[in-house]
mmCIF file with all atom_site columns, C-alpha atoms in Angstrom:
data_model
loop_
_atom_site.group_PDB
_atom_site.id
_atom_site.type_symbol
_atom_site.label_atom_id
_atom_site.label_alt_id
_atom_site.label_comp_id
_atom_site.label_asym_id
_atom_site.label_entity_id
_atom_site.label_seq_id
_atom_site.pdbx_PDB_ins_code
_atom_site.Cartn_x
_atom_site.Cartn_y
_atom_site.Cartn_z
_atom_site.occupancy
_atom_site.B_iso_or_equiv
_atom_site.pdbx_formal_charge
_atom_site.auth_seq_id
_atom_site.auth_comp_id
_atom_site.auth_asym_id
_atom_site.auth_atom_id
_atom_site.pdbx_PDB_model_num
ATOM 1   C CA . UNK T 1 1   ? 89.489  211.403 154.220 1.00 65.00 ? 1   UNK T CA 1
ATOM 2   C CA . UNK T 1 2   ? 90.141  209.164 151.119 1.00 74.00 ? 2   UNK T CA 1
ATOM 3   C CA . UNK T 1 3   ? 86.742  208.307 149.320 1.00 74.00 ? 3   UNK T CA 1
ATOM 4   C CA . UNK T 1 4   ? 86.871  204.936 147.684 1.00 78.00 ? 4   UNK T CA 1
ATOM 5   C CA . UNK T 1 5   ? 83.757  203.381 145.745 1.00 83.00 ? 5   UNK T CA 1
ATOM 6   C CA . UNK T 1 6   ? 84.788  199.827 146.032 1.00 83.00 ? 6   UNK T CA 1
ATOM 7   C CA . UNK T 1 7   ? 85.888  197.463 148.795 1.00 83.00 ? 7   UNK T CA 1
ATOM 8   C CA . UNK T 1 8   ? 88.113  194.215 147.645 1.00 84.00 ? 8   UNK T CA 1
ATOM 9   C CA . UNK T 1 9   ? 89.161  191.623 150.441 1.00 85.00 ? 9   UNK T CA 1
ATOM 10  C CA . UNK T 1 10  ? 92.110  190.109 148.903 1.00 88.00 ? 10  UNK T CA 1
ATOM 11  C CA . UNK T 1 11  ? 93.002  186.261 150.476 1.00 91.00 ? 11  UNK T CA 1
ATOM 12  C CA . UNK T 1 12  ? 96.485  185.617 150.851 1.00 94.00 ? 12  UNK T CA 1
ATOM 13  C CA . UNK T 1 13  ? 98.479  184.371 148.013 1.00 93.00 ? 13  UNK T CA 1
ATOM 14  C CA . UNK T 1 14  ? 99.035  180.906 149.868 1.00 94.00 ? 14  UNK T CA 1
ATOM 15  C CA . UNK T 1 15  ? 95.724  180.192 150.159 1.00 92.00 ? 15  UNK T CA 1
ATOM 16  C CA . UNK T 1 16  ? 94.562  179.441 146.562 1.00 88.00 ? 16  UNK T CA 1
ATOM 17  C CA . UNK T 1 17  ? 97.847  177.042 146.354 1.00 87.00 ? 17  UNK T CA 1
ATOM 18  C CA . UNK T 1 18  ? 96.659  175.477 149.724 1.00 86.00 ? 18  UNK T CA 1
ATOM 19  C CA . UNK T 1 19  ? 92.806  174.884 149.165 1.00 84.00 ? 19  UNK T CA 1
ATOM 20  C CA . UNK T 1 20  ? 93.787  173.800 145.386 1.00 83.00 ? 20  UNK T CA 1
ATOM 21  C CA . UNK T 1 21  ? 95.212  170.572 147.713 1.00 81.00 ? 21  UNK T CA 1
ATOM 22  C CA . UNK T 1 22  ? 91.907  170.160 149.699 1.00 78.00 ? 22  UNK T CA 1
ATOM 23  C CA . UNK T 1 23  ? 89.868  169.613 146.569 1.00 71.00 ? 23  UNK T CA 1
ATOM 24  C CA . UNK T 1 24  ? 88.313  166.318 147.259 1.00 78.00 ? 24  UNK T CA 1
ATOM 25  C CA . UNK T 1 25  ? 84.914  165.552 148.597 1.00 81.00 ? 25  UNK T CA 1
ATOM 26  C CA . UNK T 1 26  ? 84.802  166.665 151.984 1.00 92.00 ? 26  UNK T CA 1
ATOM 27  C CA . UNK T 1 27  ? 82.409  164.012 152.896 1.00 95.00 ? 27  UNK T CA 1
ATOM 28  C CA . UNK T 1 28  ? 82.987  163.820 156.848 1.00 96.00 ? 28  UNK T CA 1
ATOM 29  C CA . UNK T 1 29  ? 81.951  166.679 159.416 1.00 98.00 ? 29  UNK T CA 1
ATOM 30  C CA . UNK T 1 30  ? 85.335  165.676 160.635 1.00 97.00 ? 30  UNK T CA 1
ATOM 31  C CA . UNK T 1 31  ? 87.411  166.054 157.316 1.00 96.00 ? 31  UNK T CA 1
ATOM 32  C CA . UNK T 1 32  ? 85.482  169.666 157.082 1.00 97.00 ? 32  UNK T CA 1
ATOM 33  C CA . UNK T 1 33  ? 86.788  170.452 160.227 1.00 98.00 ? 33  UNK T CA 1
ATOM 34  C CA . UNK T 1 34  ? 90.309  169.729 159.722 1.00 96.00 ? 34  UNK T CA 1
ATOM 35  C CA . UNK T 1 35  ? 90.430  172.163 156.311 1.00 96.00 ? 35  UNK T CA 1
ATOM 36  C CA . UNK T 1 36  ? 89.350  175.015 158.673 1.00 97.00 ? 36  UNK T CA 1
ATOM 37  C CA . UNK T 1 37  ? 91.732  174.385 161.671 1.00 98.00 ? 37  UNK T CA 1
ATOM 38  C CA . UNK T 1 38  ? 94.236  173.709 158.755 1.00 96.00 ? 38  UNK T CA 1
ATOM 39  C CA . UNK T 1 39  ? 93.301  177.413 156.978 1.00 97.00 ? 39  UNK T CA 1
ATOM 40  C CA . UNK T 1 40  ? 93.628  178.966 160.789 1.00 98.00 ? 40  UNK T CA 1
ATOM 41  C CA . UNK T 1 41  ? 96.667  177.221 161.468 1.00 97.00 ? 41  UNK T CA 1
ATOM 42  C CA . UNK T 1 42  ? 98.743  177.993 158.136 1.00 97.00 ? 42  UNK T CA 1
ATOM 43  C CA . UNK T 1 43  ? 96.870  181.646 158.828 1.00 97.00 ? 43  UNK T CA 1
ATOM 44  C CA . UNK T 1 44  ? 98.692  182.307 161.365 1.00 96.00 ? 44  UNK T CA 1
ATOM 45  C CA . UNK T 1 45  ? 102.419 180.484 160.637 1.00 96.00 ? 45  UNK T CA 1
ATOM 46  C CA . UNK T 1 46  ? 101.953 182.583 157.513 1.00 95.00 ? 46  UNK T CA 1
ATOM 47  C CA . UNK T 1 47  ? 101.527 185.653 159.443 1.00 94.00 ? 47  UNK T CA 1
ATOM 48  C CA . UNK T 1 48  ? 98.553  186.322 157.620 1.00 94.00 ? 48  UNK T CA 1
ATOM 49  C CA . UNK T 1 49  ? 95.929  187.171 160.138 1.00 94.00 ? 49  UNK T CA 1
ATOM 50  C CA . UNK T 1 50  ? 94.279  185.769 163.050 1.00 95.00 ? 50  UNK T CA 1
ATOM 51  C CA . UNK T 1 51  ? 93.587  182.166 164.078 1.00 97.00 ? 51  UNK T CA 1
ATOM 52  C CA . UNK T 1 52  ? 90.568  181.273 162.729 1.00 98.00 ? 52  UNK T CA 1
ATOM 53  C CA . UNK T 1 53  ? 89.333  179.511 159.316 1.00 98.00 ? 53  UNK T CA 1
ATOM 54  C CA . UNK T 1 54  ? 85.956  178.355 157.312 1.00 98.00 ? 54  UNK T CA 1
ATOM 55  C CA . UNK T 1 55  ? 84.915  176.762 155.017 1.00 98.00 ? 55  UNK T CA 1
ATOM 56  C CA . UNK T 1 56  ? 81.318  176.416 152.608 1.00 97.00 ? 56  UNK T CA 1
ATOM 57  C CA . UNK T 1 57  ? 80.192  172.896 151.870 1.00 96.00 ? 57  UNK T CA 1
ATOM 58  C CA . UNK T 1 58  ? 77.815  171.506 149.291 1.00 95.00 ? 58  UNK T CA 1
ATOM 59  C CA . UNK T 1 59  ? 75.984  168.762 151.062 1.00 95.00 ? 59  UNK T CA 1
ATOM 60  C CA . UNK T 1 60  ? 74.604  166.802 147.783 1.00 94.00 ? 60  UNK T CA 1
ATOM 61  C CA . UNK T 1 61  ? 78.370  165.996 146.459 1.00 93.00 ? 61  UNK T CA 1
ATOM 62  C CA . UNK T 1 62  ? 80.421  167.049 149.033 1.00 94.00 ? 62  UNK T CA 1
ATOM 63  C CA . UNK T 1 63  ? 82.521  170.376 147.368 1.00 91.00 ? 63  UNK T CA 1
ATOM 64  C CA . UNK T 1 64  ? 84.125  172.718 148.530 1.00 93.00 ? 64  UNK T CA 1
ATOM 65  C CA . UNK T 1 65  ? 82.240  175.927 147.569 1.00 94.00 ? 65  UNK T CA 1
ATOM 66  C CA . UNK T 1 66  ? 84.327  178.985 149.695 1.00 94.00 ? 66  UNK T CA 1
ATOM 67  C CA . UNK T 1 67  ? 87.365  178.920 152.130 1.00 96.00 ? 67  UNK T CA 1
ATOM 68  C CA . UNK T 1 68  ? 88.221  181.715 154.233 1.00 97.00 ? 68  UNK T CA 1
ATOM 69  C CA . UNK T 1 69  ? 90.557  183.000 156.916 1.00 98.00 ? 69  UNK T CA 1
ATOM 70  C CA . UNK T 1 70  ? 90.406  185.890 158.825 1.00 97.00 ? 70  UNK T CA 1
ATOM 71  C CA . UNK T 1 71  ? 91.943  188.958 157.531 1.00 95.00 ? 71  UNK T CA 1
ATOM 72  C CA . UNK T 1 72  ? 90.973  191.960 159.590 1.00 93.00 ? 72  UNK T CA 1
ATOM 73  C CA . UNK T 1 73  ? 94.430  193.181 160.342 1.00 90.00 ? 73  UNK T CA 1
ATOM 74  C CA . UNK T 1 74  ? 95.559  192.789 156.720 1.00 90.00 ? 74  UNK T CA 1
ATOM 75  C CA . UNK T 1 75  ? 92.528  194.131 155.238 1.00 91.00 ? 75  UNK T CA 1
ATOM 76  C CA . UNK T 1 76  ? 91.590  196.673 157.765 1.00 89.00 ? 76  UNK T CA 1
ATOM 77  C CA . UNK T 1 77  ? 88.051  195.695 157.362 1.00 91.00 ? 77  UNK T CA 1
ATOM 78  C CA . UNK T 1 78  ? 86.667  194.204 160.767 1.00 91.00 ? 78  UNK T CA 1
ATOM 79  C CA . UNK T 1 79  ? 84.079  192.203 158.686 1.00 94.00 ? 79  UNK T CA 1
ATOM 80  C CA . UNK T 1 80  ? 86.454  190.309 157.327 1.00 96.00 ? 80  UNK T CA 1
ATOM 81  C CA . UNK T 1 81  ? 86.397  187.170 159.838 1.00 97.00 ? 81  UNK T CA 1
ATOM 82  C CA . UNK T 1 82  ? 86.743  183.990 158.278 1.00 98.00 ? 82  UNK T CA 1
ATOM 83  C CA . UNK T 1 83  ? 83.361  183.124 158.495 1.00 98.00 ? 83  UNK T CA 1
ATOM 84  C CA . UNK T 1 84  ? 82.264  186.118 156.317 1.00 97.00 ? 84  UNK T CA 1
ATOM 85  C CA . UNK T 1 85  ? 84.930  185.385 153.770 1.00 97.00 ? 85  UNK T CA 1
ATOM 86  C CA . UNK T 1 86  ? 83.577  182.090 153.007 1.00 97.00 ? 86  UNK T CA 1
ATOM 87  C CA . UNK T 1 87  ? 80.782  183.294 152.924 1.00 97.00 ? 87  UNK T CA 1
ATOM 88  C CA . UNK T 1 88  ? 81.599  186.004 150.642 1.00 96.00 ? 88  UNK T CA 1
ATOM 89  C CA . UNK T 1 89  ? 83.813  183.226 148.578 1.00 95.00 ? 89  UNK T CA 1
ATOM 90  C CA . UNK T 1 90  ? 80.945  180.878 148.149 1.00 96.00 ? 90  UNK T CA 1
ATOM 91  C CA . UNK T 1 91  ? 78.386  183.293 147.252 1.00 96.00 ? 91  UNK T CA 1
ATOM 92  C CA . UNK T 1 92  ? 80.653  184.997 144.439 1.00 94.00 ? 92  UNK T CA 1
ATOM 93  C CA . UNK T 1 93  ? 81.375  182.033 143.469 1.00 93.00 ? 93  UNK T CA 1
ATOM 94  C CA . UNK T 1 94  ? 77.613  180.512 143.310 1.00 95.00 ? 94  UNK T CA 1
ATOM 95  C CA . UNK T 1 95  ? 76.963  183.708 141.750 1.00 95.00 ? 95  UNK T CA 1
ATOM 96  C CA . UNK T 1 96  ? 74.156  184.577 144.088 1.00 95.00 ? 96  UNK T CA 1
ATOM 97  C CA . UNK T 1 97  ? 73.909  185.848 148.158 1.00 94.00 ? 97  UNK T CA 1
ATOM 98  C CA . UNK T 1 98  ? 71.512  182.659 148.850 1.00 96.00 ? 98  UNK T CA 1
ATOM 99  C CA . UNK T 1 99  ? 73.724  180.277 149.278 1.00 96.00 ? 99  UNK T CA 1
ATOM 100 C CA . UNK T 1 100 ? 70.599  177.813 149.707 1.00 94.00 ? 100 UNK T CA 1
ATOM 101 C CA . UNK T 1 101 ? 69.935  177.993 146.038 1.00 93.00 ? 101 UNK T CA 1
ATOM 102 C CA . UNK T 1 102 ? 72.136  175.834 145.600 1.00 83.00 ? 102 UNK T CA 1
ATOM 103 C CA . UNK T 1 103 ? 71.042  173.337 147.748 1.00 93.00 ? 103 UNK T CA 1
ATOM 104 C CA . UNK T 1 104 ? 71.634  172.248 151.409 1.00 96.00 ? 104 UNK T CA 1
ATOM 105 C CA . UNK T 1 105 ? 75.589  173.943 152.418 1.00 97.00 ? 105 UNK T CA 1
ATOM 106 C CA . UNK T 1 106 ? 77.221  173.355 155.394 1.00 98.00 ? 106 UNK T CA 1
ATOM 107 C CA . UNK T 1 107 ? 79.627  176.138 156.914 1.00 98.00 ? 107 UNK T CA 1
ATOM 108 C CA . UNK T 1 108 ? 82.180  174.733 158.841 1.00 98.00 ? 108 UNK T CA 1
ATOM 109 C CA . UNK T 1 109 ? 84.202  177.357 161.134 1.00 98.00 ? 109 UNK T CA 1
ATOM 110 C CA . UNK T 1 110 ? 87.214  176.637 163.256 1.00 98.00 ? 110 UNK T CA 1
ATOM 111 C CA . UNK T 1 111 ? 85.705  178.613 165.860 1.00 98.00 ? 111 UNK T CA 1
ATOM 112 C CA . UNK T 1 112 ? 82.174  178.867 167.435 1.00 98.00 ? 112 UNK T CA 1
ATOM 113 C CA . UNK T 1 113 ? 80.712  182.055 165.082 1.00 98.00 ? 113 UNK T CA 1
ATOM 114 C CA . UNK T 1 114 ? 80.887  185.680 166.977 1.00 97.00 ? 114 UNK T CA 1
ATOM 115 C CA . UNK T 1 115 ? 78.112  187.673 167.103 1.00 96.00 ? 115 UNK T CA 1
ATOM 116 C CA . UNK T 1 116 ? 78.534  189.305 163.783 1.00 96.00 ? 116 UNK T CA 1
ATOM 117 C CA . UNK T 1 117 ? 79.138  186.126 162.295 1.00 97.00 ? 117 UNK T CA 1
ATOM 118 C CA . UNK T 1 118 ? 76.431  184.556 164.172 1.00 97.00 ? 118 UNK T CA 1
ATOM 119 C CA . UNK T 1 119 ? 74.126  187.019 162.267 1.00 96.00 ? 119 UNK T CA 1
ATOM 120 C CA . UNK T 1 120 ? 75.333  185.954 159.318 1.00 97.00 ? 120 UNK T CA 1
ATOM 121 C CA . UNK T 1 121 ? 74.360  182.201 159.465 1.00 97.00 ? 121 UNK T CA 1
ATOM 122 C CA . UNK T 1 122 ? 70.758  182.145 158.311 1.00 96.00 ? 122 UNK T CA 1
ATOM 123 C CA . UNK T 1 123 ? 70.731  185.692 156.065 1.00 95.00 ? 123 UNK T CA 1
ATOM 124 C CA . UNK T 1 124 ? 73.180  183.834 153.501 1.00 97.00 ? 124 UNK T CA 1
ATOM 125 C CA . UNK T 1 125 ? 70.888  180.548 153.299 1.00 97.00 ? 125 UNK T CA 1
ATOM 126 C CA . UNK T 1 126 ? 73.230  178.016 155.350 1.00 97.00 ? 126 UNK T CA 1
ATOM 127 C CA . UNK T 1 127 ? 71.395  175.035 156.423 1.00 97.00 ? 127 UNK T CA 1
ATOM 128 C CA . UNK T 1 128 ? 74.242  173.708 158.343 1.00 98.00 ? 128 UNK T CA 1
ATOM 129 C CA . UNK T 1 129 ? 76.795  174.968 160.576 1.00 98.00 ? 129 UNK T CA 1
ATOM 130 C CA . UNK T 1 130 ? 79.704  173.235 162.610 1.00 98.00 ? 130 UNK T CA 1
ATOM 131 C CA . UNK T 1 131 ? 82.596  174.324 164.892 1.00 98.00 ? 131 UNK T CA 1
ATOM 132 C CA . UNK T 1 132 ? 85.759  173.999 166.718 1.00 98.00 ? 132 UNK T CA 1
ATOM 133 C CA . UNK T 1 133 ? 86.842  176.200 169.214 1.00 98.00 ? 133 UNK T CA 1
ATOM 134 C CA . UNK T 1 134 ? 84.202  177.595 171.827 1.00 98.00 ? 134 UNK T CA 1
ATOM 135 C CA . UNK T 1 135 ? 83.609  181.068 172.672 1.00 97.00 ? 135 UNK T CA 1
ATOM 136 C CA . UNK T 1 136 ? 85.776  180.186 175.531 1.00 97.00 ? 136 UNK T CA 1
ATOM 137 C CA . UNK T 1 137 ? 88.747  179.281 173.863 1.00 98.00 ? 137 UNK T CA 1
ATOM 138 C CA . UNK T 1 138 ? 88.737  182.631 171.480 1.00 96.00 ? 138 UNK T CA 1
ATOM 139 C CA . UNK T 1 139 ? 88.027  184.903 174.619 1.00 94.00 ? 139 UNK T CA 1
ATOM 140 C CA . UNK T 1 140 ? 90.979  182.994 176.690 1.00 95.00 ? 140 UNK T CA 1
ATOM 141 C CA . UNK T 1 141 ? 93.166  184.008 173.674 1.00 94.00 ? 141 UNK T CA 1
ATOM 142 C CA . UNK T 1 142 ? 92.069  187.823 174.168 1.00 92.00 ? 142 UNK T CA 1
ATOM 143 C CA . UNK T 1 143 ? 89.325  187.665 171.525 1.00 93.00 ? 143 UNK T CA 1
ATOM 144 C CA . UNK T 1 144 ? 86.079  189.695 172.435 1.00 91.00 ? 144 UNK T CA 1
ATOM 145 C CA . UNK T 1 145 ? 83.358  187.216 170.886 1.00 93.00 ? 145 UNK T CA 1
ATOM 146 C CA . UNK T 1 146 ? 80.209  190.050 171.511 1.00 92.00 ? 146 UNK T CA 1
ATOM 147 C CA . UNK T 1 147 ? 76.642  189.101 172.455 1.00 94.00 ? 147 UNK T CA 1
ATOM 148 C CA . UNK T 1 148 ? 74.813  185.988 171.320 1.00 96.00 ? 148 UNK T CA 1
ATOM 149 C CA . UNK T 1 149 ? 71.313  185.204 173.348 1.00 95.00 ? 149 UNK T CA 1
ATOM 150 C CA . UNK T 1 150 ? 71.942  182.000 175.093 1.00 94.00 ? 150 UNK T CA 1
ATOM 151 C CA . UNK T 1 151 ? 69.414  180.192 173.436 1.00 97.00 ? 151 UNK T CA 1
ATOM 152 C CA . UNK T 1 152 ? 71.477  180.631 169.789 1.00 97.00 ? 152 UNK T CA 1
ATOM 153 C CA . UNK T 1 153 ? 71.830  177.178 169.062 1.00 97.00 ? 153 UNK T CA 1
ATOM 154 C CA . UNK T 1 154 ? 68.116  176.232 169.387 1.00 98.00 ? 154 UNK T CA 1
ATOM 155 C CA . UNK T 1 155 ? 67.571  179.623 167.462 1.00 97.00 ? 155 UNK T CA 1
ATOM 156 C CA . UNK T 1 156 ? 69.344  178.395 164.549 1.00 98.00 ? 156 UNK T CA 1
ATOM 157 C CA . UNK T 1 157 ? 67.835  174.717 164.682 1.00 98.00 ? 157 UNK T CA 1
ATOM 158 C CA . UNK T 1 158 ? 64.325  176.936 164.951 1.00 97.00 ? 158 UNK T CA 1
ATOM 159 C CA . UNK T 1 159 ? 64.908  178.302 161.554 1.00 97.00 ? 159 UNK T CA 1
ATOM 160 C CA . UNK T 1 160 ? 65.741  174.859 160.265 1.00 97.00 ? 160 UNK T CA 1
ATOM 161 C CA . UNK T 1 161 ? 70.079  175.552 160.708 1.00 98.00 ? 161 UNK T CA 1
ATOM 162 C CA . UNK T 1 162 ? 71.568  171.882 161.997 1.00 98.00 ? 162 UNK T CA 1
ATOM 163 C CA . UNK T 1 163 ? 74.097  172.679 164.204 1.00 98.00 ? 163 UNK T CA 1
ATOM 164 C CA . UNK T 1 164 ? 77.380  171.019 165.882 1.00 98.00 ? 164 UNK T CA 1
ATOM 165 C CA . UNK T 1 165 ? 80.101  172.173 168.135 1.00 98.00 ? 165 UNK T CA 1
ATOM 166 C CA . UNK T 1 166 ? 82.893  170.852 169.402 1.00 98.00 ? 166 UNK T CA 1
ATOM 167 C CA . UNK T 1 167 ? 84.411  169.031 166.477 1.00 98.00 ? 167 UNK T CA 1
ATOM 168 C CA . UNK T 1 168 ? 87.882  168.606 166.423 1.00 98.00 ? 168 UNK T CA 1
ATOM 169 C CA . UNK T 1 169 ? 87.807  171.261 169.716 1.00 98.00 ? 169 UNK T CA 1
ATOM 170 C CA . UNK T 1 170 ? 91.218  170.297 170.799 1.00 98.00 ? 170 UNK T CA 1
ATOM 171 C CA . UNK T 1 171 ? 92.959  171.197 167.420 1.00 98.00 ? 171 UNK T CA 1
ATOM 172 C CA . UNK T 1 172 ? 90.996  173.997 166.898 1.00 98.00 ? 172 UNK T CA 1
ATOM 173 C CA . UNK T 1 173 ? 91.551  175.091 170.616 1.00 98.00 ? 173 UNK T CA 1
ATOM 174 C CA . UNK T 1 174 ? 95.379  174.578 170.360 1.00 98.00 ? 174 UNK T CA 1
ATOM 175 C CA . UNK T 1 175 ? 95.464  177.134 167.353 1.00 98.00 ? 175 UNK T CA 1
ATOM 176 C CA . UNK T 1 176 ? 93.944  180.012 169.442 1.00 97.00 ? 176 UNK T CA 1
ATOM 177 C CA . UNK T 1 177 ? 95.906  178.968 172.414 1.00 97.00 ? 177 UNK T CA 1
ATOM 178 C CA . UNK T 1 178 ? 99.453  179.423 170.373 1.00 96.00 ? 178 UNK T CA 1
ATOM 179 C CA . UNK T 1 179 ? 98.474  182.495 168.481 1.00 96.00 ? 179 UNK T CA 1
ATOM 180 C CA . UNK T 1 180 ? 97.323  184.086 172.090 1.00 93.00 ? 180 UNK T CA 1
ATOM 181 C CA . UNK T 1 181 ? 100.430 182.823 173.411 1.00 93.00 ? 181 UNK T CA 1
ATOM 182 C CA . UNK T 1 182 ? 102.623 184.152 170.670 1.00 91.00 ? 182 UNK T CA 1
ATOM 183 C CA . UNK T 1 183 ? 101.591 187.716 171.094 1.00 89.00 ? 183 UNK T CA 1
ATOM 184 C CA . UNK T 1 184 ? 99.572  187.998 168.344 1.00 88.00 ? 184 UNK T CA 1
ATOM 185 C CA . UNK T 1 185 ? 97.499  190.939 167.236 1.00 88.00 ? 185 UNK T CA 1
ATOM 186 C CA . UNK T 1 186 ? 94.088  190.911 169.103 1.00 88.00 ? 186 UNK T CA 1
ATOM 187 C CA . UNK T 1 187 ? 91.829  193.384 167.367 1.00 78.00 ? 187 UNK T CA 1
ATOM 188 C CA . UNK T 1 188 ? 88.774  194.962 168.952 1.00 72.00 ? 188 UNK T CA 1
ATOM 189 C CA . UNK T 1 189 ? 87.989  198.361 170.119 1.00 66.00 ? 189 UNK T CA 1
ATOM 190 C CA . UNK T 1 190 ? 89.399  200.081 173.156 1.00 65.00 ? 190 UNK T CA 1
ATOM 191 C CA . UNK T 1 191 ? 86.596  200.204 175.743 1.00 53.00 ? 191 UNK T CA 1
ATOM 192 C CA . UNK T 1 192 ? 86.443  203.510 177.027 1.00 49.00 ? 192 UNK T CA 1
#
């Protein structure tokens, strides 16, 4: 076994030339929404990774803090879901891993969060999260989504995390629908 003491995520090279294009205020929920169906759409005509995007948004003006896209099968790294890489992005980029430091941010995710990325939401100081796509949509493509309780919306409005689903469902939907369709790589575990 290779040792390595460092772990890099690389984004792929379109994607600094595409968000570059998105640098406005992203002032509307809606407007949001369409960068991350956008990121998970161009994701997958790229041939990039899987269909799903995210963005990190700073409430007070409106910028766009981190964009990712998922990147597990070119990574090799199952953490490496969209959500997280915004995540990731936004926090490098912020130069901190409370992401409420710097005031009220919004992620916005093509795709209701997984379980893992669920877990995420209120460890990295979100105060706002949005999606597309249900779980329903990712698990018709093939995607295993994991365990949530059933209560996880109200658990994340408990701890003061505003939350709304199904914006821009359709689009985001359509995205999962056509990569499942396509035959693209579905990546989760073998169950014995």
């Amino acid at each position: 076994m290779k040792h390595t003491d460092r772990v890099v995520l690389e984004l792929p090279d379109w994607m600094e030339r595409f968000v570059r294009d998105w640098m406005h205020p992203l002032v509307t929920v809606e407007q949001r929404m369409a960068l991350a169906v956008a990121l998970s759409s161009e994701n997958v005509a790229q041939g990039s990774g899987g269909p799903f995007g995210a963005i990190i948004v700073r409430e007070s003006d409106s910028m766009l803090l981190g964009a990712g896209v998922n990147t597990v099968t070119r990574s090799c790294i199952s953490l490496a879901h969209a959500e997280m890489v915004a995540i990731s992005m936004a926090q490098a980029n912020l130069g901190g891993w409370d992401l409420g430091a710097a005031g009220a941010v919004q992620l916005v995710t093509s795709c209701e969060p997984c379980a893992m990325c669920y877990g995420a939401v209120p460890w990295s100081g979100v105060q706002g999260l949005a999606w597309g796509a249900r779980r329903e949509d990712a698990e018709a493509a093939g995607f295993d989504e994991g365990y949530k309780p059933e209560d996880w919306c109200e658990a994340l409005q408990r701890r003061g995390i505003a939350t709304r689903g199904d914006v821009l469902r359709a689009q985001a939907a359509a995205v999962l629908e056509h990569y499942g369709h396509s035959g693209g790589t579905i990546y989760h575990p073998e169950s014995p």
